[in-house]
GROMACS .gro file of C-alpha atoms in nm:
model
  172
    1LEU     CA    1  10.236   8.116   9.457
    2VAL     CA    2  10.468   7.963   9.669
    3ASP     CA    3  10.252   7.528   9.809
    4SER     CA    4  10.467   7.448  10.050
    5SER     CA    5  10.203   7.193  10.315
    6ASN     CA    6  10.290   7.350  10.634
    7THR     CA    7  10.680   7.379  10.594
    8ALA     CA    8  10.817   7.670  10.900
    9ASN     CA    9  10.876   7.942  10.791
   10THR     CA   10  10.809   7.945  10.385
   11ILE     CA   11  10.862   8.325  10.309
   12LYS     CA   12  11.173   8.451  10.624
   13ALA     CA   13  11.336   8.814  10.576
   14VAL     CA   14  11.597   8.831  10.881
   15GLY     CA   15  11.798   9.160  10.919
   16ARG     CA   16  11.749   9.302  10.521
   17GLU     CA   17  11.733   9.655  10.377
   18GLY     CA   18  11.514   9.674  10.108
   19VAL     CA   19  11.325   9.371  10.067
   20VAL     CA   20  11.049   9.381   9.840
   21LEU     CA   21  10.753   9.141   9.814
   22LYS     CA   22  10.460   9.226   9.549
   23ASN     CA   23  10.185   9.051   9.384
   24PHE     CA   24  10.250   8.730   9.464
   25ARG     CA   25  10.017   8.368   9.680
   26VAL     CA   26  10.185   8.137   9.992
   27ILE     CA   27   9.873   7.873  10.034
   28ASN     CA   28   9.982   7.622  10.240
   29ALA     CA   29  10.331   7.797  10.452
   30TYR     CA   30  10.345   7.868  10.773
   31GLY     CA   31  10.346   8.211  10.683
   32VAL     CA   32  10.602   8.581  10.557
   33GLU     CA   33  10.804   8.678  10.876
   34PHE     CA   34  11.049   8.961  10.880
   35THR     CA   35  11.236   8.959  11.162
   36ARG     CA   36  11.484   9.306  11.252
   37ASP     CA   37  11.424   9.375  10.856
   38THR     CA   38  11.378   9.760  10.778
   39GLY     CA   39  11.275   9.995  10.471
   40CYS     CA   40  11.035   9.732  10.339
   41LEU     CA   41  10.799   9.669  10.150
   42ILE     CA   42  10.510   9.387  10.180
   43ASP     CA   43  10.273   9.437   9.846
   44ASN     CA   44   9.936   9.313   9.727
   45LEU     CA   45  10.014   8.866   9.828
   46TRP     CA   46   9.705   8.629   9.879
   47VAL     CA   47   9.789   8.414  10.230
   48ILE     CA   48   9.613   8.160  10.248
   49LYS     CA   49   9.569   7.792  10.528
   50CYS     CA   50   9.901   7.899  10.678
   51GLY     CA   51   9.966   7.761  11.036
   52GLY     CA   52  10.154   8.000  11.117
   53ASN     CA   53  10.082   8.469  11.099
   54ALA     CA   54   9.981   8.503  10.787
   55LEU     CA   55  10.236   8.829  10.831
   56ILE     CA   56  10.467   8.935  11.058
   57LEU     CA   57  10.654   9.166  11.153
   58GLN     CA   58  10.903   9.134  11.502
   59THR     CA   59  11.237   9.175  11.743
   60GLY     CA   60  11.319   9.488  11.646
   61SER     CA   61  11.168   9.601  11.232
   62TYR     CA   62  11.072   9.916  11.151
   63ASN     CA   63  10.987  10.160  10.816
   64ASN     CA   64  10.833   9.888  10.627
   65VAL     CA   65  10.433   9.911  10.469
   66VAL     CA   66  10.217   9.650  10.411
   67SER     CA   67   9.944   9.670  10.212
   68ASN     CA   68   9.693   9.537  10.030
   69CYS     CA   69   9.731   9.154  10.203
   70ILE     CA   70   9.494   8.917  10.168
   71SER     CA   71   9.512   8.637  10.503
   72GLU     CA   72   9.242   8.404  10.475
   73THR     CA   73   9.230   8.116  10.695
   74SER     CA   74   9.496   8.091  10.883
   75ALA     CA   75   9.628   8.015  11.242
   76TYR     CA   76   9.683   8.436  11.278
   77GLY     CA   77   9.680   8.792  11.080
   78ILE     CA   78   9.926   9.031  11.036
   79PHE     CA   79  10.137   9.069  11.386
   80VAL     CA   80  10.370   9.359  11.423
   81TYR     CA   81  10.476   9.199  11.721
   82THR     CA   82  10.824   9.296  11.969
   83SER     CA   83  10.973   9.660  11.946
   84SER     CA   84  10.888   9.700  11.595
   85TYR     CA   85  10.786  10.088  11.541
   86ASN     CA   86  10.737  10.308  11.286
   87ASN     CA   87  10.589  10.071  11.051
   88THR     CA   88  10.303  10.102  10.855
   89VAL     CA   89  10.000   9.847  10.788
   90LYS     CA   90   9.708   9.962  10.539
   91ASN     CA   91   9.417   9.879  10.288
   92ASN     CA   92   9.494   9.501  10.475
   93VAL     CA   93   9.195   9.174  10.510
   94VAL     CA   94   9.208   8.974  10.714
   95ARG     CA   95   8.960   8.696  10.725
   96GLY     CA   96   8.881   8.356  10.885
   97ALA     CA   97   9.251   8.378  11.089
   98THR     CA   98   9.184   8.109  11.361
   99SER     CA   99   9.318   8.331  11.601
  100TYR     CA  100   9.404   8.743  11.643
  101GLY     CA  101   9.310   8.952  11.291
  102PHE     CA  102   9.554   9.205  11.392
  103LEU     CA  103   9.814   9.205  11.728
  104ILE     CA  104  10.012   9.495  11.712
  105HIS     CA  105  10.198   9.372  12.051
  106ALA     CA  106  10.487   9.369  12.283
  107THR     CA  107  10.671   9.689  12.323
  108VAL     CA  108  10.652   9.785  11.986
  109SER     CA  109  10.571  10.230  11.930
  110GLY     CA  110  10.496  10.434  11.633
  111ASN     CA  111  10.278  10.228  11.434
  112ARG     CA  112  10.039  10.331  11.158
  113VAL     CA  113   9.748  10.105  11.095
  114LEU     CA  114   9.583  10.225  10.856
  115ASN     CA  115   9.153  10.147  10.655
  116ASN     CA  116   9.200   9.774  10.732
  117ILE     CA  117   8.959   9.527  10.789
  118ALA     CA  118   8.968   9.262  10.916
  119GLU     CA  119   8.602   8.955  10.925
  120TYR     CA  120   8.515   8.672  11.070
  121ASN     CA  121   8.813   8.585  11.306
  122ASN     CA  122   8.831   8.375  11.600
  123VAL     CA  123   8.943   8.592  11.801
  124THR     CA  124   8.967   8.951  11.831
  125GLY     CA  125   8.983   9.151  11.475
  126PHE     CA  126   9.173   9.463  11.619
  127THR     CA  127   9.415   9.387  11.948
  128LEU     CA  128   9.676   9.675  12.122
  129LEU     CA  129   9.808   9.439  12.401
  130ASN     CA  130  10.137   9.562  12.578
  131ASN     CA  131  10.289   9.865  12.388
  132THR     CA  132  10.440  10.098  12.623
  133GLY     CA  133  10.720  10.216  12.371
  134PRO     CA  134  10.767  10.614  12.325
  135ASN     CA  135  10.533  10.702  12.095
  136GLY     CA  136  10.165  10.531  12.088
  137ASN     CA  137  10.057  10.332  11.755
  138ILE     CA  138   9.808  10.487  11.589
  139LEU     CA  139   9.518  10.270  11.427
  140SER     CA  140   9.323  10.457  11.207
  141GLY     CA  141   8.965  10.418  10.891
  142ASN     CA  142   9.014  10.038  11.015
  143ILE     CA  143   8.624   9.857  10.982
  144SER     CA  144   8.559   9.494  11.242
  145ARG     CA  145   8.335   9.270  11.195
  146SER     CA  146   8.165   8.956  11.271
  147ASN     CA  147   8.446   8.809  11.453
  148GLN     CA  148   8.378   8.598  11.754
  149ASN     CA  149   8.521   8.868  12.021
  150HIS     CA  150   8.583   9.193  12.012
  151GLY     CA  151   8.590   9.467  11.777
  152PHE     CA  152   8.874   9.675  11.902
  153THR     CA  153   9.083   9.670  12.213
  154ILE     CA  154   9.349   9.729  12.404
  155ASP     CA  155   9.521   9.576  12.736
  156ASN     CA  156   9.799   9.732  12.917
  157SER     CA  157   9.961  10.012  12.646
  158ILE     CA  158  10.030  10.370  12.685
  159GLY     CA  159   9.903  10.703  12.443
  160GLU     CA  160   9.730  10.390  12.165
  161THR     CA  161   9.544  10.634  11.954
  162LEU     CA  162   9.239  10.504  11.766
  163THR     CA  163   8.989  10.767  11.513
  164MET     CA  164   8.754  10.712  11.277
  165ASN     CA  165   8.717  10.317  11.308
  166SER     CA  166   8.419  10.063  11.249
  167SER     CA  167   8.334   9.767  11.453
  168TYR     CA  168   8.015   9.616  11.443
  169ALA     CA  169   7.843   9.217  11.492
  170ASN     CA  170   8.088   9.074  11.728
  171THR     CA  171   8.037   8.872  11.924
  172GLY     CA  172   8.310   9.009  12.211
   0.00000   0.00000   0.00000
């Protein structure tokens, strides 16, 4: 259990390889941030009431797996951001974020977002934004429900693949 009363970047890895974060809770923190990391596993985390991103892979993070995690009532859910590629985000739940549930943003490509649930978030459940990388991203088997905007949004992105996703009871 990590309970930190909103200190910035409570759990942070920068430029690491093969880090494993598994089986714990993060409460009242800024969140979990991986920057320029490769081959890491983030599994079975419960991230609650974080003031920033619950979980973020950013700035050249690649070949990582985020699985079986739950984000509840954080500012943002799960982000794959800024030139991050070939990551797998699967079997996660983002619930009650004050912003996006899942955001795949800023020239990321080759990522797989599979079998996740986004529900009761204040913005879009799943968003693909400004992705112009060479390989596109795959969203498959995801559920977006009861979000206060669209279930799925693709904006200024190229080559994205969405298959077998469900979207219902979103208000956007």
